[in-house]
Amino acid sequence: MTAPATDNSTAAKALAAAGDQDSARDVAALEGAARGVERKLAASRTGLVERLLYGPRPSVAELQSGAELARRVAGSERGVVDAALGSLARGEAFTADSRLSAALRSTVAAEQAFGYTVPAAFGGAGASYGELAAVEEALASHGLGPLAVEISGQLTIGAGSLLAYGDERQQRTFLPLVAEGRPMAFGLTEVGVGVNAKKVRAYVEEQADGSYRLFAEGQANKLWITNAVHGGLIGLVARLGRDSPRLGLFIVELPRADVVPDAAHDYEFRCEPSRVAAFVANFNSRLHFRNFPIPQANRIPADGVEVLFYCLRMGRCMLAAMAAGYQRMLARDASHYARQRVGVGGPVVRHEVPRLNLGKILGGALQAHALAYLSLQQDADGVDLSGLRDLTKSAAAGAGVESMLACEHVLGGRAFHGGSRVNDARVNLHLFGVVEGEDDLILMGMVRDVTQRFVERYLSPLLGVIDAANTTRDGGKLPAEQRLLRIGPATVLRHPTRAIPALVRLVVQPRLWLLGGWVAANALGDLVRLPLRLLPAGAFSRYRALPPPLRAYARYAERKLRMLRWTYLGLSLFYQLELTRAQIPLQRLGKCIEHLVSMLAVCHHAGLGDETAREVAVLQAQLLQDKYRALRLLSDLRGLQRTRGAVAAVGASLEADRCSLIAGVEPQPFGHPWDEPRD
Ligand SMILES: Cc1cc2nc3c(=O)[nH]c(=O)nc-3n(C[C@H](O)[C@H](O)[C@H](O)COP(=O)(O)OP(=O)(O)OC[C@H]3O[C@@H](n4cnc5c(N)ncnc54)[C@H](O)[C@@H]3O)c2cc1C
């Protein structure tokens, strides 16, 4: 059961009511694509994170379903991974300039790696996404992260788009090519367009015979496209007409070489390295098209951003699996070093701080692994993945970067040894926080997703009251700077003629009483449960399913997650319409949810593991609890507001370019400038 679909979400309406029309339009457009995905997936159950906050509580079996999946698929990765490791052992996996070699690609292609999740009917291996995750994690753990990146791109946003949205003929034509190992990319990002995906400028012109001509020139060049290479395939997002509001998706077969217009060609094409210094072992390109022909049959009948969002849910799970693998590799190399290297007073591994760093790396690996498989099993079970999907990606990417730092502190100078796999991993682990959705943005989106039903039901009519206070007599809206975003004692004193009628309207709102009923029922429920806190976790069958050292952590995480519904209500009542721009509290709330769900996932995953996995889980649960406790929201609203005030001041000074600390320092020109035409 997905959240109720309305034309514009409360978030978009609230942004408009707060006077931020640009954000309202952008958010509504992106949410339109997200709602298309919800309709397509037609999940049969409310998302796990929303249930952890608002109930009903998920069963223990559901929480452990990811661990069961990991157990079931363990070993299935052997064929592909052994082939890849053979290539690595023969010294032929990478070229002299540290890129994935043709020999490695053909070795794993023979094991159907590039068509791993493509159905057998199209020449693929017909594996599940759970089995793909096992391949991804294992490759990354053995120093073959770049191959994992390539296969993930190929099968999630590449073939995934064809499988989910392509028609039968398109699938029959292109999937066998993908399965053979022809690289497949997905191209949305442009020189001028990043996270605001709906703003792409590339467009097609429809021809009299129904075919298309593609124009992606200058700042509409497709940029940073992973797996895009001469002779490869790409699912390319373009507008259906230069100024059309509609976005399409086209399967494009990239020419085997650049094309300049001549007697034989009436179009232009270029594929050149994007020069990005991450994913350096992979193909990553900037693509230029002018008047490029695309057959009518190659249009996928769907909105390109919707398709990307659909595919990203698996992309994010695979990124988490890769992050788990990368961290296992870091843990292996760092612990190997710490056992051999003699530091001050004996081997490095004997000392508490290096041990903590090693434990952090292992804990990060376990966390990413547990969340990846839990998400995959949830998706397979028809549970709405919104919330968990984003949290999984953010937690895995964040843990990856922290593990990299921890590894550097154990390995010392050798963490930076040119050609070492630890050194090579650094940039990719950093990049994981930015690609497939930047972590902070998707965490704030996660908060919106998991609270959406509550907001629609109990809070949205109250926002309407504030909106009315900003409406002029003739029905127009007050200028943005004069609008009330909150109604409280200060506004009543400052703007009594607008705030008092609004307060009166608020009190007679039936929804206010509905909210009152929710508060009363939930407060009563929490009160009744309060004495149960005196009992140890082991007194409840729910926690007896876990080994004793993990029970209290799982219970703590569940209890605190339930308490966060009060935190969200408190933030909503305090900030009211201002919550549309109060990103810091929303991001912090997102982090709180991330840490607690991660704690729970780690406990339940390791609950089915061996003793060493449990030891890692205990440490990671404790570290996550420490992080959660350090984040203060309602308990320190004043501090939070002070931070926001200080941020606003610094931000305004930067916006006006008058910060003295950087005065006199010339900015360096960017790569791929978007304000000057290149063609
Ligand atoms: C190595 C690599 C591989 C990639 N592979 C692909 C690929 O295969 N296909 C593809 O289509 N794309 C790909 N990308 C693009 C990637 O997804 C984008 O980098 C990403 O979408 C961000 O775009 P941007 O870098 O232009 O950032 P921008 O859009 O310029 O954003 C800059 C920053 O501002 C923040 N920001 C923007 N708006 C807000 C807001 N309202 N509130 C708070 N913060 C905000 C963003 O979070 C971001 O951190 C790749 C990128 C790289 C570097």
XYZ file of C-alpha atoms and ligand atoms in Angstrom:
732
model
C 0.000 0.000 0.000
C 1.695 3.171 -1.118
C 1.128 6.653 0.234
C -1.992 8.346 -1.109
C -1.472 9.896 -4.515
C -2.600 13.434 -5.023
C -1.838 15.770 -7.897
C 0.612 17.764 -5.848
C 2.028 16.492 -2.597
C 1.692 18.443 0.620
C 5.406 19.200 0.335
C 4.927 20.910 -3.035
C 1.801 22.741 -1.856
C 3.589 23.878 1.293
C 6.517 25.205 -0.755
C 4.098 27.157 -2.941
C 2.276 28.459 0.132
C 5.603 29.559 1.597
C 6.198 31.595 -1.556
C 8.935 29.371 -3.013
C 7.335 28.802 -6.414
C 10.531 27.568 -8.106
C 11.073 24.791 -5.580
C 7.346 23.978 -5.580
C 7.385 23.449 -9.357
C 10.607 21.394 -9.286
C 9.489 19.251 -6.352
C 6.046 18.660 -7.902
C 7.648 17.597 -11.190
C 10.043 15.167 -9.495
C 7.300 13.805 -7.265
C 5.111 13.245 -10.326
C 7.796 10.873 -11.629
C 8.081 9.191 -8.215
C 4.312 8.641 -8.125
C 4.493 6.995 -11.552
C 6.974 4.519 -10.050
C 4.652 3.867 -7.109
C 1.801 3.099 -9.480
C 3.970 0.755 -11.499
C 5.305 -1.116 -8.495
C 1.873 -1.212 -6.825
C 3.423 -2.283 -3.524
C 1.139 -4.409 -1.402
C 2.496 -3.262 1.979
C 3.407 0.026 3.597
C 7.153 0.675 3.782
C 9.141 -0.791 6.658
C 10.522 2.522 7.915
C 7.074 4.107 8.032
C 5.798 1.141 10.029
C 8.733 1.355 12.430
C 7.718 4.938 13.145
C 3.943 4.816 13.027
C 3.216 1.089 13.419
C 2.177 -1.629 13.067
C 5.472 -3.136 14.133
C 7.102 -5.465 11.582
C 7.511 -9.079 12.649
C 10.888 -10.511 13.636
C 10.735 -12.746 10.563
C 10.411 -9.669 8.368
C 13.364 -7.988 10.068
C 15.464 -11.107 9.566
C 14.342 -11.715 5.998
C 17.420 -9.938 4.614
C 19.737 -12.268 6.523
C 17.788 -15.242 5.171
C 18.180 -13.919 1.644
C 21.923 -13.433 2.125
C 22.170 -17.032 3.324
C 20.195 -18.369 0.365
C 22.283 -16.603 -2.260
C 25.679 -17.199 -0.611
C 27.912 -19.110 -3.007
C 25.844 -18.347 -6.108
C 28.393 -15.695 -7.091
C 31.225 -18.213 -7.499
C 31.150 -18.594 -11.299
C 31.513 -14.911 -12.095
C 33.775 -14.087 -9.168
C 36.164 -17.009 -9.679
C 36.469 -16.128 -13.352
C 37.226 -12.509 -12.481
C 39.724 -13.502 -9.789
C 41.456 -15.814 -12.256
C 41.914 -12.853 -14.548
C 43.199 -10.762 -11.636
C 45.663 -13.481 -10.604
C 46.965 -13.691 -14.177
C 47.649 -9.961 -13.993
C 45.324 -9.186 -16.870
C 42.338 -7.582 -15.103
C 43.598 -4.018 -15.505
C 45.399 -2.278 -18.335
C 48.674 -0.440 -17.850
C 46.708 2.772 -17.269
C 44.615 1.069 -14.516
C 41.431 0.587 -16.522
C 39.341 -2.572 -16.695
C 40.805 -4.719 -19.463
C 39.089 -6.288 -22.455
C 40.428 -9.645 -21.241
C 38.655 -9.300 -17.890
C 35.435 -8.242 -19.596
C 35.435 -11.198 -21.969
C 36.289 -13.611 -19.128
C 33.300 -12.548 -17.044
C 31.061 -12.163 -20.097
C 31.583 -15.876 -20.677
C 30.001 -16.378 -17.232
C 27.045 -14.205 -18.310
C 28.025 -11.470 -15.860
C 26.777 -8.661 -18.091
C 23.421 -10.365 -18.497
C 23.261 -11.780 -14.983
C 19.728 -10.597 -14.180
C 18.529 -10.683 -17.792
C 15.993 -13.505 -18.192
C 17.282 -16.680 -19.837
C 14.785 -16.166 -22.676
C 16.907 -13.203 -23.771
C 20.235 -14.975 -23.340
C 20.904 -13.859 -19.764
C 21.622 -15.867 -16.624
C 18.157 -15.189 -15.172
C 19.581 -14.525 -11.714
C 17.740 -12.581 -9.025
C 18.833 -9.168 -7.769
C 19.794 -10.863 -4.487
C 22.219 -13.053 -6.421
C 23.509 -10.011 -8.258
C 24.174 -8.326 -4.902
C 26.307 -11.314 -3.903
C 28.392 -10.849 -7.075
C 28.702 -7.098 -6.520
C 29.824 -7.459 -2.931
C 32.296 -10.235 -3.627
C 33.899 -8.435 -6.578
C 34.359 -5.258 -4.551
C 35.757 -7.203 -1.598
C 38.486 -8.677 -3.818
C 39.650 -5.377 -5.289
C 37.424 -5.541 -8.357
C 35.084 -2.712 -7.335
C 35.286 -1.095 -10.791
C 33.964 -4.284 -12.394
C 31.147 -4.299 -9.846
C 30.379 -0.667 -10.762
C 30.246 -1.575 -14.444
C 27.990 -4.606 -13.974
C 25.699 -2.715 -11.612
C 25.247 0.138 -14.110
C 24.689 -2.356 -16.918
C 21.965 -4.266 -15.112
C 20.176 -1.774 -12.864
C 19.769 1.500 -14.746
C 20.798 -0.059 -18.088
C 18.988 -3.338 -18.735
C 16.624 -2.601 -15.842
C 14.993 0.181 -17.841
C 14.420 -2.132 -20.813
C 13.082 -4.933 -18.644
C 10.643 -2.720 -16.792
C 9.490 -0.295 -19.482
C 10.653 -1.636 -22.862
C 8.084 -3.250 -25.176
C 8.412 -6.842 -26.287
C 10.208 -5.972 -29.532
C 12.681 -3.687 -27.768
C 13.424 -6.385 -25.215
C 13.887 -8.993 -27.956
C 16.225 -6.712 -29.884
C 18.399 -5.241 -27.186
C 18.469 -7.561 -24.186
C 20.429 -10.301 -26.010
C 23.037 -7.656 -26.903
C 23.232 -6.600 -23.266
C 23.533 -10.218 -22.173
C 26.429 -10.726 -24.598
C 28.302 -7.954 -22.846
C 27.567 -4.925 -24.979
C 27.874 -2.048 -22.473
C 24.608 -0.343 -21.638
C 24.372 3.078 -20.001
C 21.640 5.401 -18.811
C 22.001 9.055 -19.752
C 20.108 11.693 -17.863
C 22.664 14.130 -16.400
C 23.722 16.989 -18.656
C 26.352 19.698 -18.491
C 23.655 22.125 -17.336
C 21.471 19.735 -15.317
C 22.334 17.646 -12.256
C 20.013 16.781 -9.392
C 17.075 18.707 -10.867
C 16.457 15.843 -13.239
C 13.255 17.133 -14.813
C 15.131 20.069 -16.324
C 17.025 18.162 -19.027
C 17.497 20.171 -22.217
C 18.357 17.441 -24.740
C 15.397 17.011 -27.066
C 14.141 15.090 -30.054
C 12.303 16.321 -33.121
C 9.798 13.903 -34.535
C 10.127 13.350 -38.296
C 7.360 12.854 -40.875
C 8.004 9.087 -40.906
C 7.683 8.858 -37.112
C 11.423 8.543 -36.466
C 13.321 11.062 -34.349
C 16.333 13.316 -34.529
C 18.193 13.901 -31.272
C 19.811 17.171 -30.240
C 22.063 17.203 -27.169
C 24.481 20.012 -27.838
C 26.573 22.333 -25.707
C 25.178 22.459 -22.203
C 22.689 19.710 -23.164
C 25.576 17.268 -23.765
C 25.062 14.174 -21.640
C 27.764 14.222 -18.983
C 29.468 11.665 -16.707
C 27.639 8.782 -18.301
C 28.977 5.530 -16.853
C 29.326 2.655 -19.379
C 28.805 5.008 -22.331
C 31.324 4.013 -24.999
C 31.553 3.894 -28.786
C 29.498 0.950 -29.994
C 27.559 0.655 -26.749
C 23.881 1.148 -25.945
C 22.302 3.877 -23.893
C 18.850 4.675 -22.541
C 18.798 8.413 -23.114
C 16.412 10.915 -21.556
C 15.307 13.724 -23.872
C 12.469 16.184 -24.171
C 9.773 15.305 -26.721
C 10.253 18.538 -28.664
C 12.567 21.448 -27.913
C 10.191 23.203 -25.502
C 7.925 20.313 -24.614
C 7.246 19.717 -20.919
C 7.253 15.960 -21.627
C 10.342 13.799 -21.256
C 10.897 10.638 -23.247
C 13.360 7.774 -23.128
C 15.145 6.408 -26.193
C 17.360 3.413 -26.741
C 20.297 4.694 -28.720
C 22.960 2.553 -30.359
C 26.093 4.646 -30.132
C 28.191 4.702 -33.341
C 31.515 2.853 -33.239
C 33.393 6.098 -33.830
C 32.725 9.831 -33.663
C 30.769 11.113 -36.637
C 31.242 14.429 -38.381
C 28.726 15.586 -40.987
C 29.866 14.742 -44.505
C 28.442 13.436 -47.749
C 27.408 10.210 -46.016
C 26.201 11.631 -42.709
C 23.700 14.388 -41.992
C 24.339 14.196 -38.240
C 27.085 14.706 -35.684
C 28.129 12.527 -32.751
C 30.936 12.634 -30.229
C 31.743 10.395 -27.287
C 34.702 11.615 -25.289
C 36.041 10.821 -21.815
C 34.385 12.987 -19.182
C 37.788 13.340 -17.444
C 36.184 12.584 -14.084
C 38.761 11.346 -11.572
C 36.398 8.758 -10.027
C 35.263 5.492 -11.634
C 38.590 5.884 -13.434
C 38.786 2.219 -14.407
C 35.364 2.463 -16.101
C 33.989 4.082 -19.219
C 32.635 7.494 -18.255
C 31.785 9.866 -21.053
C 30.456 13.140 -22.303
C 28.138 12.668 -25.292
C 27.255 15.147 -28.013
C 24.462 14.636 -30.559
C 23.275 16.918 -33.359
C 20.461 15.806 -35.670
C 21.207 12.226 -34.586
C 18.732 9.704 -36.089
C 16.750 7.418 -33.775
C 14.275 4.907 -35.201
C 10.644 5.293 -34.117
C 10.745 1.812 -32.584
C 13.486 2.843 -30.157
C 11.298 5.124 -28.091
C 10.439 3.555 -24.753
C 6.892 4.623 -23.951
C 7.572 6.220 -20.567
C 8.791 9.346 -18.800
C 12.605 9.130 -18.661
C 12.889 10.417 -15.089
C 10.248 7.952 -13.895
C 12.243 5.120 -15.473
C 15.418 6.324 -13.778
C 13.700 6.524 -10.396
C 12.297 3.034 -10.901
C 15.721 1.623 -11.731
C 17.532 3.558 -9.017
C 15.809 1.562 -6.313
C 17.827 -1.489 -7.380
C 20.827 0.720 -8.166
C 20.852 1.919 -4.572
C 20.714 -1.655 -3.218
C 23.633 -2.637 -5.444
C 25.589 0.414 -4.333
C 25.101 -0.727 -0.737
C 26.293 -4.243 -1.628
C 29.365 -2.760 -3.311
C 30.025 -0.521 -0.307
C 29.867 -3.626 1.900
C 32.397 -5.356 -0.338
C 34.742 -2.379 -0.462
C 34.701 -2.158 3.333
C 35.416 -5.864 3.737
C 38.446 -5.307 1.532
C 39.575 -2.346 3.656
C 39.101 -4.386 6.820
C 41.120 -7.273 5.400
C 44.070 -5.114 4.330
C 44.048 -2.909 7.425
C 43.839 -5.836 9.855
C 46.557 -7.711 7.952
C 48.807 -4.674 8.301
C 47.933 -4.094 11.955
C 48.834 -7.677 12.838
C 52.234 -7.460 11.169
C 53.305 -3.925 11.805
C 55.034 -3.160 15.077
C 54.032 0.225 16.430
C 54.856 1.893 19.730
C 54.894 -0.980 22.236
C 54.066 -3.951 20.005
C 51.921 -4.809 16.988
C 49.467 -2.105 15.977
C 46.541 -4.507 16.369
C 47.106 -4.754 20.130
C 46.144 -1.143 20.772
C 42.676 0.063 21.498
C 42.335 2.914 19.014
C 43.469 0.923 15.944
C 41.130 -1.836 17.113
C 38.301 0.658 17.234
C 39.112 1.747 13.691
C 39.179 -1.849 12.488
C 35.893 -2.514 14.251
C 34.359 0.536 12.601
C 35.318 -0.740 9.160
C 33.880 -4.182 9.873
C 30.775 -2.596 11.377
C 30.291 -0.415 8.298
C 30.608 -3.481 6.104
C 28.031 -5.374 8.144
C 25.665 -2.405 8.171
C 25.816 -1.929 4.382
C 25.465 -5.674 3.821
C 22.501 -6.043 6.189
C 20.623 -3.076 4.716
C 21.282 -4.118 1.112
C 19.789 -7.572 1.606
C 16.920 -6.352 3.758
C 15.970 -3.854 1.038
C 16.225 -6.472 -1.679
C 14.016 -8.901 0.193
C 11.503 -6.175 0.998
C 11.282 -5.313 -2.679
C 10.886 -8.973 -3.634
C 8.103 -9.281 -1.058
C 6.130 -6.398 -2.572
C 6.790 -4.011 0.305
C 6.958 -0.320 -0.605
C 10.701 0.407 -0.643
C 10.426 4.180 -0.247
C 12.276 5.141 2.902
C 14.404 2.025 3.255
C 15.832 2.316 -0.268
C 17.207 5.825 0.372
C 18.333 5.178 3.904
C 20.176 2.040 2.747
C 22.092 4.003 0.140
C 22.923 6.902 2.425
C 23.981 4.657 5.321
C 26.120 2.463 3.082
C 27.817 5.377 1.332
C 28.383 7.227 4.612
C 29.844 4.155 6.297
C 32.092 3.650 3.270
C 33.684 7.076 3.668
C 34.074 6.680 7.428
C 35.685 3.289 6.901
C 38.099 4.792 4.412
C 39.192 7.320 7.051
C 39.466 4.599 9.694
C 41.524 2.475 7.310
C 43.900 5.377 6.632
C 44.501 5.760 10.353
C 45.443 2.091 10.696
C 47.440 1.738 7.504
C 49.217 5.072 7.826
C 51.270 6.116 4.793
C 50.640 2.862 2.928
C 46.956 3.722 2.619
C 48.147 6.157 -0.036
C 50.463 3.799 -1.902
C 49.954 4.280 -5.638
C 48.429 1.178 -7.203
C 47.252 -0.319 -3.899
C 43.602 -1.334 -3.884
C 42.983 0.698 -0.727
C 44.255 3.839 -2.415
C 42.246 3.065 -5.551
C 39.058 2.627 -3.522
C 39.165 6.124 -1.993
C 37.624 8.185 -4.766
C 34.917 5.662 -5.578
C 33.875 5.434 -1.928
C 33.623 9.209 -1.797
C 31.659 9.273 -5.020
C 29.109 6.800 -3.651
C 27.734 9.674 -1.549
C 26.986 11.730 -4.652
C 25.879 9.377 -7.443
C 22.474 7.666 -7.561
C 21.119 10.522 -5.439
C 23.207 12.771 -3.183
C 22.969 11.428 0.378
C 21.552 14.466 2.181
C 18.967 15.153 -0.504
C 17.728 11.589 -0.505
C 17.649 11.500 3.304
C 15.370 14.542 3.326
C 13.268 12.848 0.633
C 13.146 9.764 2.847
C 11.727 11.812 5.730
C 9.081 13.220 3.376
C 8.189 9.733 2.144
C 7.819 8.091 5.532
C 5.832 10.949 7.050
C 3.707 11.686 3.983
C 0.671 9.664 5.030
C 0.681 11.261 8.506
C 1.053 14.736 7.031
C -1.719 14.231 4.452
C -4.057 12.921 7.122
C -3.442 15.185 10.073
C -1.391 18.209 9.127
C -2.109 19.315 5.568
C -5.421 21.095 6.368
C -3.627 23.035 9.094
C -1.106 24.266 6.561
C -4.091 25.505 4.545
C -5.024 27.778 7.447
C -1.615 29.443 7.380
C -1.898 29.731 3.616
C -5.205 31.559 4.072
C -3.500 34.036 6.427
C -1.222 34.940 3.525
C -4.069 35.550 1.089
C -5.099 39.111 0.263
C -8.730 40.298 0.185
C -8.891 39.961 -3.601
C -7.700 36.347 -3.395
C -4.094 37.076 -4.375
C -1.025 36.121 -2.350
C 1.102 38.438 -0.249
C 4.696 38.865 -1.473
C 6.949 36.083 -0.195
C 8.762 38.369 2.290
C 5.482 39.389 3.979
C 4.117 35.882 4.418
C 3.611 34.250 7.784
C 5.291 30.870 7.872
C 4.454 30.124 11.491
C 1.660 31.063 13.827
C 2.785 31.339 17.425
C 2.915 33.860 20.278
C 5.416 36.083 18.448
C 3.317 36.299 15.268
C 0.153 36.967 17.264
C 1.882 39.957 18.864
C 3.442 41.189 15.635
C 0.599 40.543 13.159
C -2.559 40.246 15.295
C -4.965 41.047 12.430
C -3.746 38.087 10.423
C -2.607 35.669 13.114
C -5.665 35.793 15.406
C -8.258 34.981 12.680
C -5.951 32.195 11.527
C -5.821 30.821 15.069
C -9.607 30.898 15.261
C -9.886 29.077 11.923
C -7.402 26.553 13.248
C -9.404 25.782 16.362
C -12.599 25.099 14.397
C -10.806 22.829 11.915
C -12.176 19.276 12.331
C -8.715 17.946 11.409
C -7.255 19.628 14.464
C -9.506 17.433 16.550
C -8.533 14.408 14.525
C -4.913 15.266 15.293
C -5.878 15.693 18.940
C -7.359 12.197 18.857
C -4.136 10.810 17.356
C -2.084 12.525 20.055
C -4.325 11.211 22.842
C -4.394 7.638 21.544
C -0.647 7.526 20.963
C 0.215 9.172 24.267
C -1.997 6.685 26.075
C -0.376 3.778 24.235
C 3.093 5.003 25.177
C 2.019 5.545 28.777
C 0.679 2.012 29.071
C 3.926 0.651 27.661
C 6.061 2.763 29.999
C 6.204 0.305 32.942
C 7.307 -2.437 30.545
C 10.593 -0.602 30.254
C 11.490 -1.920 33.676
C 11.611 -5.425 32.247
C 14.779 -6.630 30.486
C 14.646 -7.160 26.708
C 14.907 -10.916 27.258
C 11.451 -10.874 28.880
C 9.884 -10.345 25.440
C 9.668 -13.148 22.898
C 10.323 -10.552 20.184
C 13.862 -9.990 21.464
C 14.561 -13.527 22.601
C 14.934 -14.288 18.894
C 18.243 -12.431 19.133
C 21.466 -13.367 20.943
C 21.526 -11.758 24.446
C 24.117 -9.029 23.717
C 22.045 -7.684 20.811
C 18.618 -7.659 22.417
C 18.840 -4.357 24.238
C 20.130 -2.597 21.113
C 17.283 -3.876 18.946
C 14.782 -2.851 21.572
C 16.365 0.570 21.957
C 16.274 1.154 18.202
C 12.613 0.177 17.936
C 11.592 2.296 20.908
C 13.467 5.348 19.681
C 12.074 4.948 16.182
C 8.556 5.003 17.614
C 9.456 8.108 19.605
C 10.547 9.845 16.424
C 6.887 10.185 15.412
C 6.624 12.671 18.275
C 9.780 14.397 17.149
C 8.334 14.843 13.678
C 5.063 16.162 15.078
C 6.989 18.540 17.340
C 9.095 19.820 14.453
C 5.968 20.263 12.298
C 4.171 22.229 14.995
C 7.216 24.336 15.744
C 8.262 25.118 12.186
C 4.887 24.844 10.428
C 5.306 26.168 6.863
C 8.927 27.023 7.591
C 9.653 23.306 7.625
C 9.718 23.569 3.827
C 13.052 25.353 4.083
C 14.287 24.038 7.439
C 16.602 21.485 5.841
C 18.931 21.085 8.805
C 16.273 19.648 11.159
C 14.932 17.430 8.370
C 18.379 16.137 7.495
C 19.135 15.493 11.173
C 15.861 13.657 11.590
C 16.770 11.623 8.519
C 20.120 10.757 10.109
C 18.388 9.723 13.352
C 16.143 7.364 11.392
C 19.116 6.100 9.410
C 21.156 5.278 12.518
C 18.287 3.545 14.309
C 17.105 1.465 11.350
C 20.736 0.532 10.717
C 21.071 -0.596 14.363
C 18.014 -2.771 14.012
C 19.144 -4.224 10.696
C 22.618 -4.986 12.032
C 21.221 -6.751 15.122
C 18.797 -8.911 13.178
C 21.265 -9.728 10.455
C 24.030 -10.745 12.814
C 21.500 -12.591 14.959
C 21.608 -15.300 12.307
C 25.381 -15.081 11.879
C 28.333 -16.620 13.698
C 29.955 -15.361 16.864
C 32.427 -13.029 15.145
C 29.600 -11.378 13.197
C 27.733 -10.867 16.465
C 30.774 -9.250 18.021
C 30.974 -6.841 15.121
C 27.234 -6.179 15.398
C 27.482 -5.345 19.107
C 30.229 -2.816 18.438
C 28.453 -1.283 15.454
C 25.149 -1.067 17.343
C 26.927 0.740 20.176
C 28.646 3.147 17.782
C 25.340 3.858 16.029
C 23.667 4.453 19.361
C 26.413 6.952 20.235
C 25.856 8.754 16.934
C 22.119 8.817 17.428
C 22.496 10.258 20.933
C 24.753 13.009 19.661
C 22.020 14.284 17.339
C 19.677 16.599 19.160
C 16.425 17.889 17.759
C 13.510 18.741 20.046
C 15.701 18.403 23.122
C 17.777 21.354 21.938
C 15.573 23.437 19.677
C 17.322 26.616 20.773
C 20.707 25.219 19.794
C 19.245 24.023 16.518
C 17.838 27.449 15.795
C 21.145 29.062 16.690
C 22.880 26.760 14.215
C 20.319 27.633 11.542
C 20.746 31.315 12.242
C 24.527 31.054 11.979
C 24.217 29.025 8.782
C 21.840 31.623 7.336
C 24.340 34.382 8.064
C 27.292 32.541 6.535
C 25.153 31.470 3.568
C 23.978 35.027 2.927
C 27.530 36.344 3.059
C 28.644 33.682 0.575
C 25.640 34.309 -1.657
C 26.552 37.982 -1.788
C 30.236 37.055 -2.196
C 31.381 39.244 0.688
C 33.092 36.697 2.954
C 36.488 38.190 3.855
C 38.130 34.782 4.416
C 38.021 34.064 0.706
C 38.349 37.601 -0.572
C 41.309 37.834 -2.927
C 41.304 34.107 -3.682
C 40.459 33.590 -7.345
C 38.057 30.699 -7.999
C 39.301 28.079 -10.447
C 37.214 27.642 -13.596
C 35.066 24.481 -13.473
C 35.327 21.483 -15.711
C 32.445 21.342 -18.180
C 31.251 24.962 -17.785
C 27.530 25.185 -18.493
C 27.279 28.830 -19.449
C 29.307 28.809 -22.632
C 28.279 26.935 -25.773
C 31.031 24.546 -26.901
C 29.662 23.704 -30.292
C 31.606 9.403 -11.869
C 30.171 9.780 -12.096
C 29.323 8.871 -12.704
C 28.006 9.231 -13.011
N 27.206 8.360 -13.728
C 26.027 8.831 -14.231
C 25.271 8.046 -15.164
O 25.640 6.924 -15.512
N 24.124 8.567 -15.673
C 23.667 9.805 -15.310
O 22.631 10.226 -15.820
N 24.349 10.554 -14.397
C 25.511 10.103 -13.878
N 26.232 10.874 -12.972
C 25.682 12.131 -12.542
C 25.355 12.179 -11.088
O 24.185 11.455 -10.858
C 25.263 13.676 -10.775
O 26.570 14.069 -10.463
C 24.332 14.018 -9.709
O 23.023 13.872 -10.167
C 24.532 15.436 -9.193
O 24.557 16.368 -10.227
P 25.664 17.519 -10.206
O 26.948 16.867 -9.891
O 25.541 18.296 -11.452
O 25.244 18.403 -8.973
P 24.279 19.668 -8.935
O 22.952 19.348 -9.523
O 25.001 20.838 -9.480
O 24.109 19.856 -7.362
C 25.217 20.305 -6.556
C 24.913 20.075 -5.091
O 23.820 20.884 -4.684
C 22.929 20.143 -3.910
N 21.571 20.667 -4.087
C 20.941 20.994 -5.213
N 19.693 21.415 -4.970
C 19.512 21.352 -3.639
C 18.430 21.656 -2.746
N 17.255 22.079 -3.166
N 18.629 21.462 -1.443
C 19.784 21.031 -0.969
N 20.834 20.722 -1.752
C 20.708 20.883 -3.066
C 23.048 18.722 -4.457
O 22.654 17.759 -3.532
C 24.520 18.629 -4.775
O 25.220 18.141 -3.676
C 27.528 10.506 -12.627
C 28.373 11.398 -11.959
C 29.683 11.061 -11.711
C 30.558 12.081 -11.064
